[in-house]
């Protein structure tokens, strides 16, 4: 088996569907590289970039914000609360989200939801890095 089908699906619908030779994803316990024919596995994902290596050598990037990866020998499914392929990321929006999250984290008020702001910061940084190919 030389390639495996990869789907990335979010509540807004599918964002990626292609044949790849390797997927590199960031699970909550570290980075994994998955090749075609891999034994079945499910793992929770961190907020991070997913690298999708194509036959021919090029690599596509997606920003995936948590969720799960489900691996089967002939199909890999990534289910995430939100995810975007690099070309669809609005850089200005991600930079604005980053600035908002940073501002919230700097406020010394008790009623700030730090965990939420921290996650928003991670999503924004992930989108910026993926859009800029800075992985
Ligand atoms: P924002 O504060 O800009 O909405 P967020 O991190 O709160 O960012 P999410 O809740 O992760 O956004 O995503 C909501 C929807 O908006 C999803 O469909 C996601 O794909 C999309 N989205 C969020 N940020 C961007 C972006 N910078 N470029 C393209 N789509 C984005």
PDB file of C-alpha atoms in Angstrom, residues 9-12 45 47 64-68 78-84 123 127:
ATOM      1  CA  UNK A   9     -13.852  16.742   9.251  1.00  0.00           C
ATOM      2  CA  UNK A  10     -15.212  19.515  11.487  1.00  0.00           C
ATOM      3  CA  UNK A  11     -18.747  20.441  12.631  1.00  0.00           C
ATOM      4  CA  UNK A  12     -18.760  22.911   9.692  1.00  0.00           C
ATOM      5  CA  UNK A  45      -4.919  15.515  19.215  1.00  0.00           C
ATOM      6  CA  UNK A  47      -3.767  22.049  18.902  1.00  0.00           C
ATOM      7  CA  UNK A  64      -6.058  21.271  13.521  1.00  0.00           C
ATOM      8  CA  UNK A  65      -7.405  22.458  16.838  1.00  0.00           C
ATOM      9  CA  UNK A  66      -7.684  19.367  19.002  1.00  0.00           C
ATOM     10  CA  UNK A  67     -10.061  16.479  18.358  1.00  0.00           C
ATOM     11  CA  UNK A  68      -9.104  12.921  17.481  1.00  0.00           C
ATOM     12  CA  UNK A  78      -9.267  13.472  11.770  1.00  0.00           C
ATOM     13  CA  UNK A  79     -12.273  14.861  13.630  1.00  0.00           C
ATOM     14  CA  UNK A  80     -11.713  18.287  15.141  1.00  0.00           C
ATOM     15  CA  UNK A  81     -13.766  21.151  16.620  1.00  0.00           C
ATOM     16  CA  UNK A  82     -12.136  23.391  14.000  1.00  0.00           C
ATOM     17  CA  UNK A  83      -9.496  22.910  11.323  1.00  0.00           C
ATOM     18  CA  UNK A  84      -8.325  24.724   8.211  1.00  0.00           C
ATOM     19  CA  UNK A 123      -5.343  28.236  18.074  1.00  0.00           C
ATOM     20  CA  UNK A 127      -3.100  29.169  12.372  1.00  0.00           C
TER      21      UNK A 127
END
